[in-house]
Amino acid sequence: MMLPVLTARVGPFLLLFVGFSGCASRSLSPEFTDLSKIYGDVCGHALGSEISDENFRASGYLSGYEPRMARFNAGLGGWVAEVSDIDQWIQVRLPWTIYVTGVLTQGSADNEYYVTEYKVKYKPEGEHWSCILDMHSQPKIFDGNIDNSTPKINDFRPAVLADYIRILPVKWQGVIAMRLEIFGGGCEECWQK
């Protein structure tokens, strides 16, 4: 079977858009973004086009910067929290239960606002939230962005089985603002590392 392959340029990066079938508890429709080929050693595939607008939620937001605007590189300004404090979060409900292998973040498309550190929580449907932990069994603090436009990818090893992913900003530049992409699927090797 031939997979569609398209290319696009984002800044200094050449992106490859490749079809895939993925590994999930339900069948996937074709997906054409595999940023892991460009941004490093993350397993899985970008899930952005599989996630509908109503599956983006947040603790609060400024008018014109709703959670749905957090889609990575969608030409939208991004999500901007109504208040910039450590009680803010943005959440994505995934369209199926899947092993989540990483997250890519980017700051606001409109301003020099971005998140520099964050935590990640996840949960399968009907269960309690869990934090991704570091090697000391403490909530892991992920390095975020260094500016508003350069994408930053963080992988989860091992991957986490989830229906929901919640990002909790810890530190930020200016105000809390974010665009994101969730990676999932991948191979069994990724899930167990």
PDB file of C-alpha atoms in Angstrom:
ATOM      1  CA  MET A   1       0.000   0.000   0.000  1.00  0.00           C
ATOM      2  CA  MET A   2       1.370   3.427  -0.927  1.00  0.00           C
ATOM      3  CA  LEU A   3       1.289   6.051   1.828  1.00  0.00           C
ATOM      4  CA  PRO A   4       0.773   9.704   0.889  1.00  0.00           C
ATOM      5  CA  VAL A   5       3.860  11.851   1.439  1.00  0.00           C
ATOM      6  CA  LEU A   6       3.731  15.649   1.384  1.00  0.00           C
ATOM      7  CA  THR A   7       6.306  18.210   2.488  1.00  0.00           C
ATOM      8  CA  ALA A   8       6.103  21.728   3.895  1.00  0.00           C
ATOM      9  CA  ARG A   9       8.654  24.180   5.251  1.00  0.00           C
ATOM     10  CA  VAL A  10       8.278  25.749   8.729  1.00  0.00           C
ATOM     11  CA  GLY A  11      11.174  28.088   9.450  1.00  0.00           C
ATOM     12  CA  PRO A  12      14.399  26.154   8.953  1.00  0.00           C
ATOM     13  CA  PHE A  13      12.610  22.784   9.162  1.00  0.00           C
ATOM     14  CA  LEU A  14      11.304  20.665   6.337  1.00  0.00           C
ATOM     15  CA  LEU A  15       8.239  18.775   7.586  1.00  0.00           C
ATOM     16  CA  LEU A  16       7.227  15.419   6.187  1.00  0.00           C
ATOM     17  CA  PHE A  17       3.528  14.586   6.223  1.00  0.00           C
ATOM     18  CA  VAL A  18       3.194  10.826   6.033  1.00  0.00           C
ATOM     19  CA  GLY A  19       0.135   8.563   6.242  1.00  0.00           C
ATOM     20  CA  PHE A  20      -0.008   5.978   9.041  1.00  0.00           C
ATOM     21  CA  SER A  21      -2.298   3.465  10.637  1.00  0.00           C
ATOM     22  CA  GLY A  22      -1.117   3.811  14.268  1.00  0.00           C
ATOM     23  CA  CYS A  23      -1.631   1.640  17.333  1.00  0.00           C
ATOM     24  CA  ALA A  24      -4.795   2.380  19.272  1.00  0.00           C
ATOM     25  CA  SER A  25      -7.715   0.630  20.853  1.00  0.00           C
ATOM     26  CA  ARG A  26      -9.854   1.751  17.879  1.00  0.00           C
ATOM     27  CA  SER A  27      -9.047   2.127  14.212  1.00  0.00           C
ATOM     28  CA  LEU A  28      -7.619   5.461  13.075  1.00  0.00           C
ATOM     29  CA  SER A  29      -8.443   7.564  10.099  1.00  0.00           C
ATOM     30  CA  PRO A  30      -5.437   8.618   7.985  1.00  0.00           C
ATOM     31  CA  GLU A  31      -3.107  11.113   9.656  1.00  0.00           C
ATOM     32  CA  PHE A  32      -0.588  13.167   7.741  1.00  0.00           C
ATOM     33  CA  THR A  33       1.671  14.694  10.382  1.00  0.00           C
ATOM     34  CA  ASP A  34       4.729  12.918  11.721  1.00  0.00           C
ATOM     35  CA  LEU A  35       6.765  15.701  13.318  1.00  0.00           C
ATOM     36  CA  SER A  36       8.819  13.161  15.250  1.00  0.00           C
ATOM     37  CA  LYS A  37      10.841  12.670  12.061  1.00  0.00           C
ATOM     38  CA  ILE A  38      11.945  16.297  12.378  1.00  0.00           C
ATOM     39  CA  TYR A  39      11.888  17.098  16.092  1.00  0.00           C
ATOM     40  CA  GLY A  40      13.618  14.059  17.477  1.00  0.00           C
ATOM     41  CA  ASP A  41      13.263  10.794  19.232  1.00  0.00           C
ATOM     42  CA  VAL A  42       9.565  10.763  20.109  1.00  0.00           C
ATOM     43  CA  CYS A  43       7.571   7.681  19.214  1.00  0.00           C
ATOM     44  CA  GLY A  44       4.074   7.945  17.841  1.00  0.00           C
ATOM     45  CA  HIS A  45       2.220  10.234  15.529  1.00  0.00           C
ATOM     46  CA  ALA A  46       0.679  13.692  15.850  1.00  0.00           C
ATOM     47  CA  LEU A  47      -3.005  13.391  16.729  1.00  0.00           C
ATOM     48  CA  GLY A  48      -4.099  16.983  16.059  1.00  0.00           C
ATOM     49  CA  SER A  49      -6.402  16.411  13.119  1.00  0.00           C
ATOM     50  CA  GLU A  50      -8.165  13.601  15.007  1.00  0.00           C
ATOM     51  CA  ILE A  51      -9.154  15.929  17.885  1.00  0.00           C
ATOM     52  CA  SER A  52     -12.270  18.070  17.476  1.00  0.00           C
ATOM     53  CA  ASP A  53     -12.510  21.637  18.814  1.00  0.00           C
ATOM     54  CA  GLU A  54     -14.902  20.737  21.636  1.00  0.00           C
ATOM     55  CA  ASN A  55     -12.321  18.317  23.058  1.00  0.00           C
ATOM     56  CA  PHE A  56     -10.035  21.208  24.048  1.00  0.00           C
ATOM     57  CA  ARG A  57     -10.813  22.606  27.533  1.00  0.00           C
ATOM     58  CA  ALA A  58      -9.046  24.983  29.907  1.00  0.00           C
ATOM     59  CA  SER A  59      -9.265  26.403  33.405  1.00  0.00           C
ATOM     60  CA  GLY A  60     -10.056  29.770  31.815  1.00  0.00           C
ATOM     61  CA  TYR A  61      -9.173  31.844  28.786  1.00  0.00           C
ATOM     62  CA  LEU A  62      -9.115  35.347  27.370  1.00  0.00           C
ATOM     63  CA  SER A  63     -11.768  36.169  24.805  1.00  0.00           C
ATOM     64  CA  GLY A  64     -10.411  35.390  21.351  1.00  0.00           C
ATOM     65  CA  TYR A  65      -7.887  32.883  22.740  1.00  0.00           C
ATOM     66  CA  GLU A  66     -10.107  29.874  23.448  1.00  0.00           C
ATOM     67  CA  PRO A  67      -8.689  26.402  24.168  1.00  0.00           C
ATOM     68  CA  ARG A  68      -9.500  25.201  20.626  1.00  0.00           C
ATOM     69  CA  MET A  69      -6.999  27.787  19.359  1.00  0.00           C
ATOM     70  CA  ALA A  70      -4.188  25.802  20.994  1.00  0.00           C
ATOM     71  CA  ARG A  71      -3.749  23.611  17.914  1.00  0.00           C
ATOM     72  CA  PHE A  72      -0.093  23.525  16.867  1.00  0.00           C
ATOM     73  CA  ASN A  73       0.764  25.624  13.797  1.00  0.00           C
ATOM     74  CA  ALA A  74      -2.897  26.153  12.892  1.00  0.00           C
ATOM     75  CA  GLY A  75      -2.348  29.840  12.193  1.00  0.00           C
ATOM     76  CA  LEU A  76      -4.311  30.726  15.318  1.00  0.00           C
ATOM     77  CA  GLY A  77      -3.024  32.837  18.204  1.00  0.00           C
ATOM     78  CA  GLY A  78      -3.104  29.971  20.682  1.00  0.00           C
ATOM     79  CA  TRP A  79      -4.729  29.490  24.066  1.00  0.00           C
ATOM     80  CA  VAL A  80      -4.136  32.319  26.561  1.00  0.00           C
ATOM     81  CA  ALA A  81      -5.140  31.746  30.192  1.00  0.00           C
ATOM     82  CA  GLU A  82      -7.517  34.280  31.717  1.00  0.00           C
ATOM     83  CA  VAL A  83      -5.244  34.506  34.777  1.00  0.00           C
ATOM     84  CA  SER A  84      -1.537  33.696  34.884  1.00  0.00           C
ATOM     85  CA  ASP A  85      -1.021  31.597  38.018  1.00  0.00           C
ATOM     86  CA  ILE A  86      -0.079  27.995  38.792  1.00  0.00           C
ATOM     87  CA  ASP A  87      -3.735  26.910  38.966  1.00  0.00           C
ATOM     88  CA  GLN A  88      -4.186  27.141  35.183  1.00  0.00           C
ATOM     89  CA  TRP A  89      -4.369  24.207  32.786  1.00  0.00           C
ATOM     90  CA  ILE A  90      -5.295  23.198  29.273  1.00  0.00           C
ATOM     91  CA  GLN A  91      -6.774  19.779  28.616  1.00  0.00           C
ATOM     92  CA  VAL A  92      -7.296  17.636  25.547  1.00  0.00           C
ATOM     93  CA  ARG A  93      -9.775  14.783  25.394  1.00  0.00           C
ATOM     94  CA  LEU A  94      -8.421  12.241  22.954  1.00  0.00           C
ATOM     95  CA  PRO A  95     -10.851  10.627  20.499  1.00  0.00           C
ATOM     96  CA  TRP A  96      -9.916   7.129  21.715  1.00  0.00           C
ATOM     97  CA  THR A  97      -7.898   5.450  24.470  1.00  0.00           C
ATOM     98  CA  ILE A  98      -4.301   5.516  23.271  1.00  0.00           C
ATOM     99  CA  TYR A  99      -0.745   5.357  24.505  1.00  0.00           C
ATOM    100  CA  VAL A 100       0.381   8.992  24.600  1.00  0.00           C
ATOM    101  CA  THR A 101       4.068   9.212  23.765  1.00  0.00           C
ATOM    102  CA  GLY A 102       4.780  12.937  23.961  1.00  0.00           C
ATOM    103  CA  VAL A 103       3.712  16.526  23.575  1.00  0.00           C
ATOM    104  CA  LEU A 104       4.960  19.379  21.431  1.00  0.00           C
ATOM    105  CA  THR A 105       4.441  22.956  22.668  1.00  0.00           C
ATOM    106  CA  GLN A 106       4.757  26.391  21.153  1.00  0.00           C
ATOM    107  CA  GLY A 107       3.960  29.872  22.488  1.00  0.00           C
ATOM    108  CA  SER A 108       1.465  32.458  21.272  1.00  0.00           C
ATOM    109  CA  ALA A 109       1.429  33.254  17.562  1.00  0.00           C
ATOM    110  CA  ASP A 110       0.412  36.850  18.354  1.00  0.00           C
ATOM    111  CA  ASN A 111       2.763  37.914  21.170  1.00  0.00           C
ATOM    112  CA  GLU A 112       6.030  37.024  22.915  1.00  0.00           C
ATOM    113  CA  TYR A 113       4.130  34.900  25.464  1.00  0.00           C
ATOM    114  CA  TYR A 114       5.011  31.280  26.173  1.00  0.00           C
ATOM    115  CA  VAL A 115       5.262  28.612  28.882  1.00  0.00           C
ATOM    116  CA  THR A 116       8.815  27.774  29.999  1.00  0.00           C
ATOM    117  CA  GLU A 117       8.022  24.877  32.367  1.00  0.00           C
ATOM    118  CA  TYR A 118       4.988  22.659  32.852  1.00  0.00           C
ATOM    119  CA  LYS A 119       3.679  19.430  34.376  1.00  0.00           C
ATOM    120  CA  VAL A 120       1.531  16.849  32.596  1.00  0.00           C
ATOM    121  CA  LYS A 121      -1.406  14.923  34.026  1.00  0.00           C
ATOM    122  CA  TYR A 122      -3.257  12.130  32.274  1.00  0.00           C
ATOM    123  CA  LYS A 123      -6.181   9.816  32.889  1.00  0.00           C
ATOM    124  CA  PRO A 124      -8.052   7.010  31.237  1.00  0.00           C
ATOM    125  CA  GLU A 125     -11.853   7.416  31.130  1.00  0.00           C
ATOM    126  CA  GLY A 126     -13.427   6.911  34.573  1.00  0.00           C
ATOM    127  CA  GLU A 127     -10.147   7.020  36.514  1.00  0.00           C
ATOM    128  CA  HIS A 128      -8.380   9.660  38.604  1.00  0.00           C
ATOM    129  CA  TRP A 129      -5.750  12.074  37.284  1.00  0.00           C
ATOM    130  CA  SER A 130      -2.115  10.963  37.553  1.00  0.00           C
ATOM    131  CA  CYS A 131       1.018  13.068  37.057  1.00  0.00           C
ATOM    132  CA  ILE A 132       3.839  11.973  34.827  1.00  0.00           C
ATOM    133  CA  LEU A 133       6.639  11.342  37.315  1.00  0.00           C
ATOM    134  CA  ASP A 134      10.375  11.892  37.201  1.00  0.00           C
ATOM    135  CA  MET A 135      12.984   9.300  38.224  1.00  0.00           C
ATOM    136  CA  HIS A 136      12.482  10.292  41.898  1.00  0.00           C
ATOM    137  CA  SER A 137       8.720   9.591  41.713  1.00  0.00           C
ATOM    138  CA  GLN A 138       7.947  13.316  41.888  1.00  0.00           C
ATOM    139  CA  PRO A 139       5.765  15.187  39.368  1.00  0.00           C
ATOM    140  CA  LYS A 140       8.055  15.757  36.389  1.00  0.00           C
ATOM    141  CA  ILE A 141       8.691  19.372  35.398  1.00  0.00           C
ATOM    142  CA  PHE A 142       9.076  19.484  31.623  1.00  0.00           C
ATOM    143  CA  ASP A 143      11.188  22.136  29.917  1.00  0.00           C
ATOM    144  CA  GLY A 144       8.914  24.302  27.816  1.00  0.00           C
ATOM    145  CA  ASN A 145       9.610  26.907  25.206  1.00  0.00           C
ATOM    146  CA  ILE A 146      12.478  29.383  24.882  1.00  0.00           C
ATOM    147  CA  ASP A 147      10.443  31.804  22.759  1.00  0.00           C
ATOM    148  CA  ASN A 148       6.933  32.023  21.339  1.00  0.00           C
ATOM    149  CA  SER A 149       7.647  30.455  17.949  1.00  0.00           C
ATOM    150  CA  THR A 150      10.177  27.618  18.320  1.00  0.00           C
ATOM    151  CA  PRO A 151       8.422  24.267  18.887  1.00  0.00           C
ATOM    152  CA  LYS A 152       9.637  22.158  21.818  1.00  0.00           C
ATOM    153  CA  ILE A 153       8.925  18.439  22.022  1.00  0.00           C
ATOM    154  CA  ASN A 154       8.982  16.306  25.170  1.00  0.00           C
ATOM    155  CA  ASP A 155       8.522  12.579  25.007  1.00  0.00           C
ATOM    156  CA  PHE A 156       7.011  10.353  27.685  1.00  0.00           C
ATOM    157  CA  ARG A 157       9.045   7.235  28.437  1.00  0.00           C
ATOM    158  CA  PRO A 158       7.255   5.072  29.202  1.00  0.00           C
ATOM    159  CA  ALA A 159       4.177   6.190  27.317  1.00  0.00           C
ATOM    160  CA  VAL A 160       0.945   6.681  29.295  1.00  0.00           C
ATOM    161  CA  LEU A 161      -2.415   5.114  28.480  1.00  0.00           C
ATOM    162  CA  ALA A 162      -4.931   7.957  28.441  1.00  0.00           C
ATOM    163  CA  ASP A 163      -8.183   9.428  27.234  1.00  0.00           C
ATOM    164  CA  TYR A 164      -7.261  12.869  28.605  1.00  0.00           C
ATOM    165  CA  ILE A 165      -4.042  14.893  28.748  1.00  0.00           C
ATOM    166  CA  ARG A 166      -3.803  18.023  30.905  1.00  0.00           C
ATOM    167  CA  ILE A 167      -0.886  20.470  30.775  1.00  0.00           C
ATOM    168  CA  LEU A 168      -0.301  22.584  33.884  1.00  0.00           C
ATOM    169  CA  PRO A 169       2.008  25.593  33.354  1.00  0.00           C
ATOM    170  CA  VAL A 170       4.525  26.129  36.160  1.00  0.00           C
ATOM    171  CA  LYS A 171       6.578  29.049  34.729  1.00  0.00           C
ATOM    172  CA  TRP A 172       5.948  31.362  31.783  1.00  0.00           C
ATOM    173  CA  GLN A 173       7.128  34.462  29.960  1.00  0.00           C
ATOM    174  CA  GLY A 174       4.642  37.355  30.001  1.00  0.00           C
ATOM    175  CA  VAL A 175       1.354  35.494  30.370  1.00  0.00           C
ATOM    176  CA  ILE A 176       0.390  31.825  30.036  1.00  0.00           C
ATOM    177  CA  ALA A 177      -0.021  31.146  26.312  1.00  0.00           C
ATOM    178  CA  MET A 178       0.336  27.877  24.453  1.00  0.00           C
ATOM    179  CA  ARG A 179      -0.153  25.941  21.259  1.00  0.00           C
ATOM    180  CA  LEU A 180       0.327  22.186  21.389  1.00  0.00           C
ATOM    181  CA  GLU A 181       0.327  18.842  19.634  1.00  0.00           C
ATOM    182  CA  ILE A 182      -0.188  15.449  21.277  1.00  0.00           C
ATOM    183  CA  PHE A 183       1.704  12.381  20.024  1.00  0.00           C
ATOM    184  CA  GLY A 184       0.320   8.882  20.416  1.00  0.00           C
ATOM    185  CA  GLY A 185       0.330   5.382  19.050  1.00  0.00           C
ATOM    186  CA  GLY A 186       3.803   4.415  18.013  1.00  0.00           C
ATOM    187  CA  CYS A 187       5.148   0.961  18.699  1.00  0.00           C
ATOM    188  CA  GLU A 188       5.158  -1.362  21.690  1.00  0.00           C
ATOM    189  CA  GLU A 189       8.853  -0.605  22.219  1.00  0.00           C
ATOM    190  CA  CYS A 190       7.937   3.056  22.889  1.00  0.00           C
ATOM    191  CA  TRP A 191       5.259   2.146  25.401  1.00  0.00           C
ATOM    192  CA  GLN A 192       7.639   0.175  27.581  1.00  0.00           C
ATOM    193  CA  LYS A 193      10.849   2.246  27.535  1.00  0.00           C
TER     194      LYS A 193
END
